[in-house]
Amino acid sequence: MGMIHEIDYGTKPSAATKLVTLTIDGQSVSVPEGTSVMRAATEIGTQIPKLCATDMLDSFGSCRLCLVEIEGRAGTPASCTTPVAEGMVVHTQNAKLAKLRRGVMELYISDHPLDCLTCSANGDCELQDMAGAVGLREVRYGYDGANHLGATKDISNPYFQFDPSKCIVCSRCVRACEEVQGTFALTIEGSGFGSKVSPGMSEQFFDSECVSCGACVQACPTATLMEKSVIEMGQPEHSAVTTCAYCGVGCSFKAEMRGEEVVRLVPYKDGKANHGHSCVKGRFAYGYAQHKDRITKPMIRAKITDPWKEVSWEEAIAYAASEFKRIQRDHGQDAIGGITSSRCTNEETYLVQKLIRAGFGNNNVDTCARVCHSPTGYGLGKTFGTSAGTQDFDSVDEADVILVIGANPTDGHPVFGSRMKKRLRAGARLIVIDPRRIDLVRSPHIEASHHLALRPGTNVAIVNALAHVIVTEGLANEAFIRERCDWAEYAEWAAFISKPEHSPEAIAMLTGVPAADIRAAARLYAEGPNSAIYYGLGVTEHSQGSSTVIAIANLAMVTGNIGRRGVGVNPLRGQNNVQGSCDMGSFPHEFPGYRHVSNDTARGIYEREWGVPLSAEPGLRIPNMLDAAMDGSFLGLYVQGEDIAQSDPDTQHIVGGLTAMECVVVQDIFLNETANYAHVFLPGCTFLEKDGTFTNAERRIQRVRKVMSPKNGYADWEVTQMLAQAMGMKMNYAHPSEIMDEIARTTPSFAGVSFARLEQEGSVQWPCNEAAPEGTPIMHIDHFVRGRGRFMIADYVATDEKTGPRFPLLLTTGRILSQYNVGAQTRRTENAQWHPEDLLEIHPHDAEQRGVKDGDWVKLASRAGETTLRAKVTDRVALGVVYTTFHHPVTQANVITTDYSDWATNCPEYKVTAVQVSHSNGPTEWQRDYQAHSNAARRIDAVAAE
Ligand code: SF4
Ligand code: SF4
Ligand code: SF4
Ligand code: FES
């Protein structure tokens, strides 16, 4: 495995289709109109020296190193800012140009410390390369000008340092922060030799607006901005392309290694989801893989009150299998089941559901997507025919109006958030529907046209009111509806939605949003011409989650915003492989590819492939498994890479269910909260230690590549295979590619997918089969997958969770950029510095009424339970609404949330809880004792551990 070197073309590619032919150094080249001379030269292998240009950024033309001569034109224009022209004759190398370039380089070098041999960028420095390229041998200016050589380093960021003495003021960092990331954290102060780069108002990086995305570090051609890991470990020796294991954006990275150690992760420019960008989690927060808390040896215990005992793999697997078999013998075939993970690969998830369906002989398989995007599957499946988003991420570049509802892309899906911001800076209009003023509403050079700050729990009322305005004001796209949708269903829905009770005026009081704002937003969305909807868990995690997804689908259909670039309905998926885990048959009623278990054809395919009869009855969902456990009819559970005790609602119910079981097998990288109730612990491995694929929010299947050996000895799919074999199944895959071959053989939408194809193309979006051999970036182009688009009536029904005198406020929850979900990984990295605790955001008026000041400890109580945390007084949240994140287990947010759930899918209602906030003296006793409790539950037998 060598180093992957990506060519830097200096400027971005041109999207034009018309080709222009020119001659460069006697060689003819044809490139799209609008391409720079620099890029055209690079296409034919001629690297023109450059410093301020890089192909991630717009050309700038400041360093004057890339000068060329063009016949018939005066002077020596910069090749990075000069577009090609038909018949142009360019010379990139001659004595005059060489002299000019040497002069430019001399000026740079005269203001640069000449410590190349000991510099951490030695061998990976563009300044060094360019000095060599222009043949600079001596510097005539002396080194004592008004330079930066004495400037002090800024080491405040945990992941990278800023050494201004090495800065050549090329402004690549400033432009990367603006153009790629959209944060505008950096500026260039002063001018000439005195000019310097500075975060914010001469602040330290850590205290500035910087969100630590690393785009500036990647753009910097010198060692000025540099990863601390490179400084500590030295330059990497080899690399492989893999996929981020955090969020559903699915950023592609080069893992740059020394031996089996990661030196750094560098976003891969060829990654179709991220185009060379990343966020602080994916790029920097991989240290958890080496954390001391990782468990690498299997463990068992007879009772959950016993300490853990380390055993061999053979013993742990044999014990788990014999317990599962015993339970089935004593309590019936349906007494065991399993839970798949949206963090694991497609191949691993497929194997777990196969083990359950074919090995356990029932359909008791479910997944954590139950608690996030199951309403998406239901709602989009019913209306459009496919349980997935309709677009690729690139589509946003062609959107004129962007509607974001119940999502916070700059924190939850940061790389796509940056992409969206870029489009908004270029002129697209923005509508935000969210109880909280998320960053997108107002950020540098972006201002939402409308922020509808609705009361939590009223999504359906708002989306229906938007549709009401569109239908009653004659803004519906009748031609699209007649051609693409079922007209009779539309007519019925239109009659329903036109009723006065759905008008903005009728629901203004209920939602807290002025009617005029709703009307204006509806007109803007209908006008488009290209309007795109992006939504997140703020839509799905409600008792009416499925209804809102259906209402959103209606809105897109009634305006014809489906089936081309720039439009669509796009769920922003939370976890890296939540799309994949749903695709792979993780739900109790569906085989891979969303085919019902009662479907004889689909069942026949798997019966033939797996050689066993399969049940046609849907199995138990997670909450039903726990209920059945309390009843004594469900006693064994295999949980791969999922922490239901921490992430599922109603903690008491879960604890009760898990405690009632006789054999809980947990496979994970850390002893998580669920493991406190487990009898067998099978150590898992991280994404760096295994091969496989993840599927991101745009249905893009991408490779995960092993760059180090599993610390626990086995990849997760191998562990499932060992368990399956011990249960008596014939399972003998030699590599995950063989599992993907089986998926392709049995799942029509994956028929054209293979590791070989992914090797060749980098990634592919399903459906990928005979009908779509290249994959499917945009869905429903000529017709909906289900045939005709289906308008379904989604009436607003108030949640049973009501405010009242005892609980007058509404709590809603969300995420913060630096942390990820329950924080198991990010809390074990330096990211913890940004978010050491969960805070409760409360409106200044609500705070004042309760005598709460910023930073005070407050008690947060609901009908379900109570916890304490510190308050942050802010008008980001509306009056009557409070908000918190749930990244720290000690906060116990799920003690507060209720057990209400979506009517169609049981997705829990995390986003609406009636609460009261009052003063508190500090953490509860339980919270204070949390560490002691959890240490006790995680005891490992000292003798056995040696
Ligand atoms: S790390 Fe990202 S946000 Fe911070 S200064 Fe660099 S580009 Fe800007
Ligand atoms: S820090 Fe790096 S990228 Fe920024 S101006 Fe200096 S040399 Fe250029
Ligand atoms: S945006 Fe998501 S996928 Fe991309 S680096 Fe960040 S966490 Fe990873
Ligand atoms: S690379 Fe063209 S002016 Fe700097």
PDB file of N, CA, C and O in Angstrom, residues 119-122 124 159-163 216-217 220 222-231 235 264 284:
ATOM      1  N   CYS A 119      11.856  20.816   9.728  1.00  0.00           N
ATOM      2  CA  CYS A 119      10.445  21.215   9.680  1.00  0.00           C
ATOM      3  C   CYS A 119       9.563  19.978   9.509  1.00  0.00           C
ATOM      4  O   CYS A 119       9.895  19.061   8.753  1.00  0.00           O
ATOM      5  N   SER A 120       8.413  19.977  10.202  1.00  0.00           N
ATOM      6  CA  SER A 120       7.546  18.797  10.132  1.00  0.00           C
ATOM      7  C   SER A 120       6.893  18.634   8.757  1.00  0.00           C
ATOM      8  O   SER A 120       6.373  17.573   8.437  1.00  0.00           O
ATOM      9  N   ALA A 121       6.929  19.697   7.948  1.00  0.00           N
ATOM     10  CA  ALA A 121       6.349  19.570   6.601  1.00  0.00           C
ATOM     11  C   ALA A 121       7.393  19.126   5.586  1.00  0.00           C
ATOM     12  O   ALA A 121       7.074  18.997   4.394  1.00  0.00           O
ATOM     13  N   ASN A 122       8.614  18.897   6.039  1.00  0.00           N
ATOM     14  CA  ASN A 122       9.679  18.527   5.096  1.00  0.00           C
ATOM     15  C   ASN A 122       9.235  17.356   4.222  1.00  0.00           C
ATOM     16  O   ASN A 122       8.852  16.304   4.733  1.00  0.00           O
ATOM     17  N   ASP A 124       6.595  17.546   2.336  1.00  0.00           N
ATOM     18  CA  ASP A 124       5.185  17.778   2.012  1.00  0.00           C
ATOM     19  C   ASP A 124       4.909  19.274   2.082  1.00  0.00           C
ATOM     20  O   ASP A 124       3.968  19.721   2.711  1.00  0.00           O
ATOM     21  N   TYR A 159      -6.067  19.960  17.777  1.00  0.00           N
ATOM     22  CA  TYR A 159      -5.659  19.095  16.671  1.00  0.00           C
ATOM     23  C   TYR A 159      -4.632  19.691  15.722  1.00  0.00           C
ATOM     24  O   TYR A 159      -3.967  18.969  14.998  1.00  0.00           O
ATOM     25  N   PHE A 160      -4.572  21.032  15.637  1.00  0.00           N
ATOM     26  CA  PHE A 160      -3.580  21.608  14.720  1.00  0.00           C
ATOM     27  C   PHE A 160      -2.951  22.846  15.339  1.00  0.00           C
ATOM     28  O   PHE A 160      -3.520  23.444  16.251  1.00  0.00           O
ATOM     29  N   GLN A 161      -1.777  23.191  14.858  1.00  0.00           N
ATOM     30  CA  GLN A 161      -1.131  24.393  15.369  1.00  0.00           C
ATOM     31  C   GLN A 161      -0.960  25.419  14.252  1.00  0.00           C
ATOM     32  O   GLN A 161      -1.019  25.099  13.060  1.00  0.00           O
ATOM     33  N   PHE A 162      -0.761  26.649  14.647  1.00  0.00           N
ATOM     34  CA  PHE A 162      -0.588  27.752  13.713  1.00  0.00           C
ATOM     35  C   PHE A 162       0.742  28.411  14.041  1.00  0.00           C
ATOM     36  O   PHE A 162       0.922  28.964  15.123  1.00  0.00           O
ATOM     37  N   ASP A 163       1.686  28.297  13.114  1.00  0.00           N
ATOM     38  CA  ASP A 163       3.026  28.856  13.333  1.00  0.00           C
ATOM     39  C   ASP A 163       3.230  29.997  12.336  1.00  0.00           C
ATOM     40  O   ASP A 163       3.675  29.774  11.202  1.00  0.00           O
ATOM     41  N   CYS A 216      -8.564  24.811   6.388  1.00  0.00           N
ATOM     42  CA  CYS A 216      -7.417  25.715   6.246  1.00  0.00           C
ATOM     43  C   CYS A 216      -6.114  24.934   6.350  1.00  0.00           C
ATOM     44  O   CYS A 216      -5.135  25.235   5.659  1.00  0.00           O
ATOM     45  N   VAL A 217      -6.105  23.931   7.217  1.00  0.00           N
ATOM     46  CA  VAL A 217      -4.889  23.132   7.397  1.00  0.00           C
ATOM     47  C   VAL A 217      -4.570  22.403   6.090  1.00  0.00           C
ATOM     48  O   VAL A 217      -3.418  22.354   5.643  1.00  0.00           O
ATOM     49  N   CYS A 220      -3.277  24.886   3.402  1.00  0.00           N
ATOM     50  CA  CYS A 220      -2.014  25.596   3.640  1.00  0.00           C
ATOM     51  C   CYS A 220      -0.858  24.908   2.902  1.00  0.00           C
ATOM     52  O   CYS A 220      -0.604  23.719   3.109  1.00  0.00           O
ATOM     53  N   THR A 222       2.277  25.419   3.318  1.00  0.00           N
ATOM     54  CA  THR A 222       3.499  25.356   4.132  1.00  0.00           C
ATOM     55  C   THR A 222       3.189  24.662   5.457  1.00  0.00           C
ATOM     56  O   THR A 222       2.104  24.123   5.631  1.00  0.00           O
ATOM     57  N   ALA A 223       4.117  24.738   6.395  1.00  0.00           N
ATOM     58  CA  ALA A 223       3.892  24.119   7.717  1.00  0.00           C
ATOM     59  C   ALA A 223       3.255  25.095   8.684  1.00  0.00           C
ATOM     60  O   ALA A 223       3.265  24.861   9.885  1.00  0.00           O
ATOM     61  N   THR A 224       2.675  26.174   8.165  1.00  0.00           N
ATOM     62  CA  THR A 224       2.097  27.185   9.070  1.00  0.00           C
ATOM     63  C   THR A 224       0.911  26.606   9.827  1.00  0.00           C
ATOM     64  O   THR A 224       0.816  26.703  11.044  1.00  0.00           O
ATOM     65  N   LEU A 225      -0.003  26.013   9.089  1.00  0.00           N
ATOM     66  CA  LEU A 225      -1.143  25.334   9.705  1.00  0.00           C
ATOM     67  C   LEU A 225      -0.897  23.845   9.513  1.00  0.00           C
ATOM     68  O   LEU A 225      -0.820  23.363   8.380  1.00  0.00           O
ATOM     69  N   MET A 226      -0.741  23.157  10.604  1.00  0.00           N
ATOM     70  CA  MET A 226      -0.324  21.752  10.468  1.00  0.00           C
ATOM     71  C   MET A 226      -0.926  20.903  11.579  1.00  0.00           C
ATOM     72  O   MET A 226      -1.039  21.339  12.724  1.00  0.00           O
ATOM     73  N   GLU A 227      -1.307  19.691  11.221  1.00  0.00           N
ATOM     74  CA  GLU A 227      -1.860  18.763  12.210  1.00  0.00           C
ATOM     75  C   GLU A 227      -0.793  18.465  13.269  1.00  0.00           C
ATOM     76  O   GLU A 227       0.358  18.160  12.931  1.00  0.00           O
ATOM     77  N   LYS A 228      -1.187  18.497  14.532  1.00  0.00           N
ATOM     78  CA  LYS A 228      -0.247  18.167  15.602  1.00  0.00           C
ATOM     79  C   LYS A 228       0.223  16.715  15.482  1.00  0.00           C
ATOM     80  O   LYS A 228       1.343  16.377  15.850  1.00  0.00           O
ATOM     81  N   SER A 229      -0.670  15.861  14.953  1.00  0.00           N
ATOM     82  CA  SER A 229      -0.286  14.441  14.826  1.00  0.00           C
ATOM     83  C   SER A 229       0.884  14.278  13.870  1.00  0.00           C
ATOM     84  O   SER A 229       1.754  13.432  14.075  1.00  0.00           O
ATOM     85  N   VAL A 230       0.942  15.107  12.821  1.00  0.00           N
ATOM     86  CA  VAL A 230       2.065  15.002  11.874  1.00  0.00           C
ATOM     87  C   VAL A 230       3.338  15.502  12.553  1.00  0.00           C
ATOM     88  O   VAL A 230       4.421  14.921  12.392  1.00  0.00           O
ATOM     89  N   ILE A 231       3.183  16.575  13.332  1.00  0.00           N
ATOM     90  CA  ILE A 231       4.360  17.121  14.032  1.00  0.00           C
ATOM     91  C   ILE A 231       4.923  16.063  14.985  1.00  0.00           C
ATOM     92  O   ILE A 231       6.119  15.860  15.087  1.00  0.00           O
ATOM     93  N   GLN A 235       5.943  12.452   8.793  1.00  0.00           N
ATOM     94  CA  GLN A 235       5.145  12.327   7.569  1.00  0.00           C
ATOM     95  C   GLN A 235       4.656  10.890   7.369  1.00  0.00           C
ATOM     96  O   GLN A 235       5.372   9.936   7.667  1.00  0.00           O
ATOM     97  N   ARG A 264      -2.814  10.907  10.006  1.00  0.00           N
ATOM     98  CA  ARG A 264      -3.906  11.874   9.861  1.00  0.00           C
ATOM     99  C   ARG A 264      -4.937  11.323   8.878  1.00  0.00           C
ATOM    100  O   ARG A 264      -4.620  10.446   8.060  1.00  0.00           O
ATOM    101  N   PHE A 284     -10.697  14.631  12.635  1.00  0.00           N
ATOM    102  CA  PHE A 284      -9.801  14.612  13.793  1.00  0.00           C
ATOM    103  C   PHE A 284     -10.191  13.628  14.897  1.00  0.00           C
ATOM    104  O   PHE A 284      -9.325  13.205  15.660  1.00  0.00           O
TER     105      PHE A 284
END
